[in-house]
Amino acid sequence: MPAQSSTKLRIQFRMRIYRDGGTAVGPGKIALLEAVVRTGSITAAAQEMGMSYRRAWLLIHELNRSLRRPAVATAVGGARGGGTTVTETGHEIIRRYRSVEAAAERAAAADLAALKRMLAP
Amino acid sequence: MPAQSSTKLRIQFRMRIYRDGGTAVGPGKIALLEAVVRTGSITAAAQEMGMSYRRAWLLIHELNRSLRRPAVATAVGGARGGGTTVTETGHEIIRRYRSVEAAAERAAAADLAALKRMLAP
């Protein structure tokens, strides 16, 4: 249907793992973790995401506490007050989370296409 | 890991189809549509979902406008002011949407299990 292609459609998948009422893993924490990988610091990651350092720190603290092994490690000391590293666990969480989204989108492709066709041009 | 089973974990998938900035189809509208199927009226559906009649009506109006064919039809007249029916299109949207969620969860099962194992007991 050619009329369909003129409309901008975007699909968004959001996955959250809840435990004891709170979110253990969700899109916000994953995006923050990715920003820490990109920027190498919580300060820069917070800035990039438009949140306060305090809020970013709390989210990472919460994430670390909910895991067997921390996702982010902070090295104490050093000339610039130590560094922030996303651990092997942190990288695996990002990878698995994004893989869930990709698998979900592939698995749902036929139904998604049908839903799109039901939308008005 | 037996310790794992003592923790209550819940996975939530949310899928939204956006167009021109707004949400065309998302979890809220689908849940409302299901409530209209269950209760047979927008008034009762709104009440069940804890929203005003006005808000429910607007959501359904918005959904109808975004579709080629309406999801909810209102019959004019009759002793009690006409009835509200979820159309064939409406039923198909619900079915497709829930099917997307189920397919996503199945496709993501291995990664989800791995993510769960990474959580602290």
PDB file of C-alpha atoms in Angstrom, chain B residues 6-115:
ATOM      1  CA  SER B   6      12.552 -17.316  46.448  1.00  0.00           C
ATOM      2  CA  THR B   7      12.672 -13.920  44.720  1.00  0.00           C
ATOM      3  CA  LYS B   8       9.566 -12.681  42.968  1.00  0.00           C
ATOM      4  CA  LEU B   9      10.533 -11.623  39.468  1.00  0.00           C
ATOM      5  CA  ARG B  10       8.151 -10.274  36.898  1.00  0.00           C
ATOM      6  CA  ILE B  11       8.870  -9.452  33.270  1.00  0.00           C
ATOM      7  CA  GLN B  12       6.922  -6.741  31.540  1.00  0.00           C
ATOM      8  CA  PHE B  13       6.886  -6.143  27.799  1.00  0.00           C
ATOM      9  CA  ARG B  14       5.443  -2.936  26.464  1.00  0.00           C
ATOM     10  CA  MET B  15       5.027  -2.264  22.792  1.00  0.00           C
ATOM     11  CA  ARG B  16       3.990   1.029  21.279  1.00  0.00           C
ATOM     12  CA  ILE B  17       3.430   2.059  17.697  1.00  0.00           C
ATOM     13  CA  TYR B  18       4.149   5.756  17.277  1.00  0.00           C
ATOM     14  CA  ARG B  19       3.190   7.952  14.383  1.00  0.00           C
ATOM     15  CA  ASP B  20       3.680  11.681  13.893  1.00  0.00           C
ATOM     16  CA  GLY B  21       4.911  12.005  17.459  1.00  0.00           C
ATOM     17  CA  GLY B  22       1.908  10.462  19.229  1.00  0.00           C
ATOM     18  CA  THR B  23       1.136   6.882  20.226  1.00  0.00           C
ATOM     19  CA  ALA B  24      -1.189   5.188  17.755  1.00  0.00           C
ATOM     20  CA  VAL B  25      -1.316   1.866  19.606  1.00  0.00           C
ATOM     21  CA  GLY B  26       0.027   1.203  23.085  1.00  0.00           C
ATOM     22  CA  PRO B  27      -0.695  -0.731  26.276  1.00  0.00           C
ATOM     23  CA  GLY B  28      -3.182   1.826  27.636  1.00  0.00           C
ATOM     24  CA  LYS B  29      -5.470   1.794  24.617  1.00  0.00           C
ATOM     25  CA  ILE B  30      -5.331  -1.993  24.347  1.00  0.00           C
ATOM     26  CA  ALA B  31      -6.255  -2.440  28.013  1.00  0.00           C
ATOM     27  CA  LEU B  32      -9.127   0.025  27.560  1.00  0.00           C
ATOM     28  CA  LEU B  33     -10.344  -1.827  24.482  1.00  0.00           C
ATOM     29  CA  GLU B  34     -10.281  -5.104  26.427  1.00  0.00           C
ATOM     30  CA  ALA B  35     -12.271  -3.447  29.222  1.00  0.00           C
ATOM     31  CA  VAL B  36     -14.900  -2.305  26.682  1.00  0.00           C
ATOM     32  CA  VAL B  37     -15.151  -5.918  25.426  1.00  0.00           C
ATOM     33  CA  ARG B  38     -15.565  -7.157  29.011  1.00  0.00           C
ATOM     34  CA  THR B  39     -18.035  -4.544  30.206  1.00  0.00           C
ATOM     35  CA  GLY B  40     -19.849  -3.654  26.986  1.00  0.00           C
ATOM     36  CA  SER B  41     -19.675   0.088  27.567  1.00  0.00           C
ATOM     37  CA  ILE B  42     -17.189   2.956  27.648  1.00  0.00           C
ATOM     38  CA  THR B  43     -18.626   4.173  30.967  1.00  0.00           C
ATOM     39  CA  ALA B  44     -18.095   0.828  32.705  1.00  0.00           C
ATOM     40  CA  ALA B  45     -14.688   0.354  31.060  1.00  0.00           C
ATOM     41  CA  ALA B  46     -13.544   3.784  32.247  1.00  0.00           C
ATOM     42  CA  GLN B  47     -14.736   3.012  35.769  1.00  0.00           C
ATOM     43  CA  GLU B  48     -12.940  -0.337  35.779  1.00  0.00           C
ATOM     44  CA  MET B  49      -9.716   1.364  34.722  1.00  0.00           C
ATOM     45  CA  GLY B  50     -10.054   4.227  37.173  1.00  0.00           C
ATOM     46  CA  MET B  51     -10.233   6.929  34.522  1.00  0.00           C
ATOM     47  CA  SER B  52     -12.848   9.526  33.679  1.00  0.00           C
ATOM     48  CA  TYR B  53     -15.415   8.832  30.972  1.00  0.00           C
ATOM     49  CA  ARG B  54     -14.023  11.821  29.106  1.00  0.00           C
ATOM     50  CA  ARG B  55     -10.483  10.412  29.081  1.00  0.00           C
ATOM     51  CA  ALA B  56     -11.686   6.965  27.956  1.00  0.00           C
ATOM     52  CA  TRP B  57     -13.797   8.510  25.228  1.00  0.00           C
ATOM     53  CA  LEU B  58     -10.860  10.619  24.007  1.00  0.00           C
ATOM     54  CA  LEU B  59      -8.527   7.617  23.907  1.00  0.00           C
ATOM     55  CA  ILE B  60     -11.034   5.603  21.895  1.00  0.00           C
ATOM     56  CA  HIS B  61     -11.710   8.551  19.613  1.00  0.00           C
ATOM     57  CA  GLU B  62      -7.956   8.921  19.050  1.00  0.00           C
ATOM     58  CA  LEU B  63      -7.582   5.197  18.371  1.00  0.00           C
ATOM     59  CA  ASN B  64     -10.488   5.188  15.911  1.00  0.00           C
ATOM     60  CA  ARG B  65      -9.081   8.177  14.064  1.00  0.00           C
ATOM     61  CA  SER B  66      -5.677   6.526  13.683  1.00  0.00           C
ATOM     62  CA  LEU B  67      -7.189   3.408  12.066  1.00  0.00           C
ATOM     63  CA  ARG B  68      -8.524   2.667   8.601  1.00  0.00           C
ATOM     64  CA  ARG B  69     -11.652   1.235  10.226  1.00  0.00           C
ATOM     65  CA  PRO B  70     -12.881   2.070  13.731  1.00  0.00           C
ATOM     66  CA  ALA B  71     -12.087  -0.256  16.647  1.00  0.00           C
ATOM     67  CA  VAL B  72     -15.163   0.774  18.595  1.00  0.00           C
ATOM     68  CA  ALA B  73     -18.577   1.514  17.136  1.00  0.00           C
ATOM     69  CA  THR B  74     -21.338   3.351  18.926  1.00  0.00           C
ATOM     70  CA  ALA B  75     -24.916   2.642  17.915  1.00  0.00           C
ATOM     71  CA  VAL B  76     -27.119   5.701  18.061  1.00  0.00           C
ATOM     72  CA  GLY B  77     -30.571   5.522  19.608  1.00  0.00           C
ATOM     73  CA  GLY B  78     -32.269   2.646  21.390  1.00  0.00           C
ATOM     74  CA  ALA B  79     -33.966   2.639  24.771  1.00  0.00           C
ATOM     75  CA  ARG B  80     -30.747   3.171  26.718  1.00  0.00           C
ATOM     76  CA  GLY B  81     -29.079   5.556  24.296  1.00  0.00           C
ATOM     77  CA  GLY B  82     -27.447   3.056  21.992  1.00  0.00           C
ATOM     78  CA  GLY B  83     -24.717   0.522  22.619  1.00  0.00           C
ATOM     79  CA  THR B  84     -20.982   0.337  22.289  1.00  0.00           C
ATOM     80  CA  THR B  85     -19.416  -2.512  20.339  1.00  0.00           C
ATOM     81  CA  VAL B  86     -15.815  -3.473  19.774  1.00  0.00           C
ATOM     82  CA  THR B  87     -15.642  -4.143  16.044  1.00  0.00           C
ATOM     83  CA  GLU B  88     -13.899  -6.935  14.147  1.00  0.00           C
ATOM     84  CA  THR B  89     -10.993  -4.501  13.675  1.00  0.00           C
ATOM     85  CA  GLY B  90     -10.906  -3.813  17.418  1.00  0.00           C
ATOM     86  CA  HIS B  91     -10.811  -7.523  18.220  1.00  0.00           C
ATOM     87  CA  GLU B  92      -8.024  -8.048  15.677  1.00  0.00           C
ATOM     88  CA  ILE B  93      -5.948  -5.235  17.217  1.00  0.00           C
ATOM     89  CA  ILE B  94      -6.240  -6.783  20.670  1.00  0.00           C
ATOM     90  CA  ARG B  95      -5.348 -10.228  19.328  1.00  0.00           C
ATOM     91  CA  ARG B  96      -2.362  -8.993  17.303  1.00  0.00           C
ATOM     92  CA  TYR B  97      -1.073  -6.845  20.143  1.00  0.00           C
ATOM     93  CA  ARG B  98      -1.213  -9.660  22.703  1.00  0.00           C
ATOM     94  CA  SER B  99       0.323 -12.003  20.137  1.00  0.00           C
ATOM     95  CA  VAL B 100       3.267  -9.593  19.691  1.00  0.00           C
ATOM     96  CA  GLU B 101       3.832  -9.651  23.450  1.00  0.00           C
ATOM     97  CA  ALA B 102       3.668 -13.436  23.658  1.00  0.00           C
ATOM     98  CA  ALA B 103       6.001 -13.910  20.675  1.00  0.00           C
ATOM     99  CA  ALA B 104       8.444 -11.407  22.138  1.00  0.00           C
ATOM    100  CA  GLU B 105       8.528 -13.202  25.447  1.00  0.00           C
ATOM    101  CA  ARG B 106       9.093 -16.594  23.820  1.00  0.00           C
ATOM    102  CA  ALA B 107      11.832 -15.270  21.536  1.00  0.00           C
ATOM    103  CA  ALA B 108      13.605 -13.607  24.418  1.00  0.00           C
ATOM    104  CA  ALA B 109      13.357 -16.543  26.839  1.00  0.00           C
ATOM    105  CA  ALA B 110      17.067 -17.497  26.832  1.00  0.00           C
ATOM    106  CA  ASP B 111      18.322 -13.943  27.354  1.00  0.00           C
ATOM    107  CA  LEU B 112      15.681 -13.322  29.980  1.00  0.00           C
ATOM    108  CA  ALA B 113      16.736 -16.433  31.891  1.00  0.00           C
ATOM    109  CA  ALA B 114      20.366 -15.264  31.736  1.00  0.00           C
ATOM    110  CA  LEU B 115      19.408 -11.799  32.989  1.00  0.00           C
TER     111      LEU B 115
END
